[in-house]
Structures are given as structure tokens and as C-alpha cells.
XYZ file of C-alpha atoms in Angstrom:
205
model
C 108.073 61.871 20.503
C 108.902 61.941 17.530
C 109.380 57.808 16.147
C 110.882 55.574 12.686
C 108.226 54.108 11.642
C 107.445 52.130 8.259
C 104.766 53.134 6.051
C 105.658 52.692 2.723
C 106.166 48.985 1.693
C 108.773 48.077 -1.242
C 105.494 46.469 -3.509
C 103.989 50.821 -3.639
C 107.766 52.216 -3.423
C 108.281 49.770 -6.998
C 105.122 51.094 -8.375
C 105.873 54.682 -7.248
C 108.967 54.557 -8.795
C 108.928 52.188 -11.737
C 105.493 54.320 -13.237
C 107.561 57.964 -12.981
C 110.434 56.411 -15.102
C 108.239 54.512 -17.314
C 105.809 57.508 -17.829
C 108.868 60.152 -18.443
C 111.178 57.507 -20.882
C 107.750 57.308 -22.485
C 107.448 60.706 -22.604
C 110.449 61.303 -23.952
C 110.170 58.955 -26.682
C 106.634 59.716 -27.900
C 108.240 61.259 -31.270
C 108.858 59.851 -34.504
C 109.559 56.279 -35.341
C 112.908 56.243 -34.007
C 112.332 55.028 -30.456
C 108.895 53.511 -31.334
C 109.387 50.111 -29.224
C 110.750 52.114 -26.428
C 107.875 53.813 -26.046
C 105.620 50.623 -26.227
C 107.567 48.762 -24.425
C 107.162 51.594 -21.088
C 103.702 52.175 -22.298
C 102.930 48.559 -21.471
C 104.665 48.226 -18.668
C 103.085 51.855 -17.188
C 100.003 49.990 -17.776
C 101.051 47.058 -16.313
C 101.738 48.748 -13.117
C 98.510 51.319 -13.143
C 97.186 46.864 -13.243
C 98.941 46.299 -10.007
C 98.706 49.381 -7.964
C 94.323 49.257 -8.887
C 94.605 46.105 -7.415
C 96.922 47.117 -4.229
C 94.361 49.761 -3.438
C 92.789 47.446 -2.096
C 94.325 44.554 -0.669
C 97.662 46.289 0.307
C 99.311 47.585 3.517
C 97.265 50.114 5.587
C 98.925 53.322 3.824
C 98.487 52.245 0.160
C 95.043 51.328 0.210
C 92.676 53.572 -1.267
C 90.607 54.812 1.838
C 93.760 55.281 3.381
C 93.557 58.445 1.077
C 90.168 58.945 -0.298
C 89.388 62.224 1.100
C 86.230 64.516 0.925
C 87.049 67.883 -0.963
C 86.318 69.841 2.406
C 89.376 67.922 3.670
C 91.394 68.669 0.273
C 90.446 72.511 0.681
C 91.037 72.585 4.372
C 94.789 70.763 3.491
C 95.952 73.157 0.906
C 94.545 76.612 3.107
C 96.435 74.522 5.818
C 99.616 75.202 4.594
C 99.726 78.636 4.896
C 99.008 78.752 8.170
C 101.795 78.009 11.067
C 101.036 75.325 11.706
C 99.949 73.287 8.144
C 97.896 69.834 8.763
C 100.325 66.380 8.765
C 99.417 63.031 7.549
C 101.675 59.860 8.113
C 100.477 58.368 4.664
C 99.523 60.360 1.789
C 97.764 63.688 2.810
C 94.749 64.655 0.762
C 96.367 66.887 -1.575
C 98.659 63.682 -2.212
C 95.607 61.497 -2.411
C 93.669 63.496 -5.403
C 97.005 63.706 -7.044
C 97.706 59.636 -7.094
C 93.758 59.024 -8.077
C 94.568 61.820 -11.090
C 98.021 59.777 -12.332
C 96.193 56.772 -12.038
C 92.963 57.972 -14.074
C 95.223 59.552 -16.718
C 98.093 56.285 -16.637
C 95.171 54.172 -17.553
C 93.355 56.918 -20.403
C 96.939 57.214 -21.778
C 98.055 53.145 -22.077
C 94.377 52.481 -23.331
C 94.266 55.334 -26.061
C 97.979 54.308 -26.672
C 96.925 50.368 -26.889
C 93.818 51.322 -29.656
C 95.917 53.662 -31.687
C 98.309 51.676 -32.176
C 96.103 48.345 -32.613
C 93.680 50.201 -34.367
C 90.481 49.526 -32.724
C 88.511 52.602 -33.697
C 89.063 56.245 -34.812
C 92.741 56.580 -34.698
C 92.652 60.940 -34.871
C 90.255 60.626 -31.924
C 92.760 57.907 -30.265
C 95.677 60.202 -30.841
C 94.279 63.123 -29.509
C 93.378 61.411 -26.777
C 96.711 60.213 -26.237
C 98.202 63.255 -26.709
C 96.145 65.411 -24.257
C 96.093 62.536 -21.523
C 100.077 62.590 -21.541
C 100.492 66.543 -21.402
C 97.742 66.648 -18.834
C 99.427 63.981 -16.567
C 102.759 65.469 -17.471
C 101.038 68.969 -15.486
C 100.055 66.559 -12.312
C 103.464 65.221 -12.351
C 105.197 68.457 -12.301
C 102.364 70.013 -9.488
C 102.855 66.676 -7.398
C 106.604 67.157 -7.530
C 106.184 70.855 -6.298
C 103.726 69.914 -3.148
C 106.188 67.259 -1.970
C 108.666 69.779 -2.478
C 106.072 72.367 -0.260
C 105.462 69.791 2.732
C 108.920 68.794 2.756
C 109.843 71.986 3.749
C 106.915 72.640 5.737
C 106.909 69.408 7.789
C 110.482 69.405 8.498
C 110.884 65.721 6.716
C 112.156 63.995 3.600
C 109.473 62.777 1.479
C 111.201 61.687 -1.737
C 114.189 59.673 0.599
C 110.851 58.367 2.809
C 109.457 56.872 -0.610
C 112.947 54.710 -1.006
C 113.317 53.777 2.483
C 109.354 53.605 3.497
C 110.106 55.236 6.479
C 108.794 58.651 8.669
C 108.896 60.098 11.417
C 106.094 59.957 13.186
C 104.469 60.721 16.510
C 101.517 58.411 17.419
C 101.049 56.181 14.170
C 100.831 52.715 13.728
C 103.632 50.950 11.611
C 102.937 48.317 9.179
C 103.287 44.871 10.242
C 105.026 43.434 6.554
C 106.957 45.620 4.207
C 106.448 42.471 1.355
C 110.170 42.439 -0.031
C 109.710 39.215 -1.795
C 106.949 40.733 -3.844
C 108.884 43.808 -4.764
C 111.209 42.391 -5.762
C 109.461 39.979 -7.974
C 107.760 43.134 -9.828
C 111.148 44.854 -10.421
C 112.331 41.247 -11.766
C 109.594 41.031 -14.143
C 109.334 44.933 -15.041
C 113.702 44.205 -15.809
C 112.824 40.723 -17.796
C 109.811 42.395 -20.113
C 111.956 45.360 -20.645
C 114.648 43.039 -22.030
C 113.266 40.357 -24.122
C 110.391 43.071 -25.591
C 113.139 45.259 -26.922
C 115.490 42.074 -27.359
C 112.843 40.827 -29.732
C 111.234 44.279 -31.506
């Protein structure tokens, strides 16, 4: 029997949507000098969110920890193959393909941010940093597109709205354990600090 359980804590949800919006905004403002300050602000915010997620991946709630979605390659292949079968494998937390996407997004986001800092602060070879910044940004966009497609496909096959789950934190599952704490206060602090940072940074730029 399916039960409504809490899977995603508030900080994980705030991270997810803030990272998505900051990357999209930074990508759209990457050309020219007109939106440079917005681009930089969003880049800093994205790096801050990734730094938080790297910590939360070890100390966060059960489904948010890296260990919960660190799968062997065989498990990833097996999950993808199961999507073509009448009974695709179902996971309460991140499925193996989603886990791969998250690690790729974190790694690429970190490279984008660090190469952007190197370019802006002129730490070394400008051409190298610029090339790395552009290539990793385009790679991350590709991973985002595949990730969104995967979410939509999984939502249809498993008959569950994964997008809504990342807003509400709840999913329907049988024989699964709900997390006991949502850490609303931490999510609120993250959202507030993000808003204050953008307002202050852009206000003094």
C-alpha cells in the first residue's frame, strides 16, 4: 500500500531550485558586459550552493546523503535497461541515473565557478580559463537537458510527479521510511541569505 512520505528536506529543495535558477540566469547573461554583474552574482551564488551541497551530502538527511545515490556502474546500466521493460525499477530517493546526473552537475558547476573566478580575478592563463568556463557551461547545459528528460520519463513510467515532489518534499511509496526532520529553519536561512547576497552585491556593483 502506498503511503505519503517525506523524502526531500527543505535545504535540499532550496539548493535544487536555487542552483537551477542561478545556472540558467548565469548562462543567459554570459555574453557581453551589460549583464556582467548579474552573471557574476549568480556565479557566486551557484558556487555557494554547491559548497553547501557538498557538506549536506555527508551530514544531511537520509535521502540527501551521497551514500544514498552512489551506485555502481552496473546498477546504473541495469536501471536504464529496466526503463524499457514493463516493470521499471523504482527508487524512493534518487535513482541510479539521477545520482549520476547529480554528481556530474556538482562537478561541472564547481569547474564552471572556479574557472570563472580564475578568469575574473586573472589568476593565470586567460585563454585557458575562458575555454574551460565555456566548455563546462555547455556540458552542464547538456546534462541539465538530459536530467530534465529523465525526470519527465521517470514521472510517466512510475506515475509520479517528480517535479512536484521536489517542491513539496513528499512522494508516494510502499515500505519506505520517511525522514523525521525537514530542517525548515535551515532552508529559510539559505533562501534569505541568497536573497540578501544578490540584493547587496547588485546594489553595490
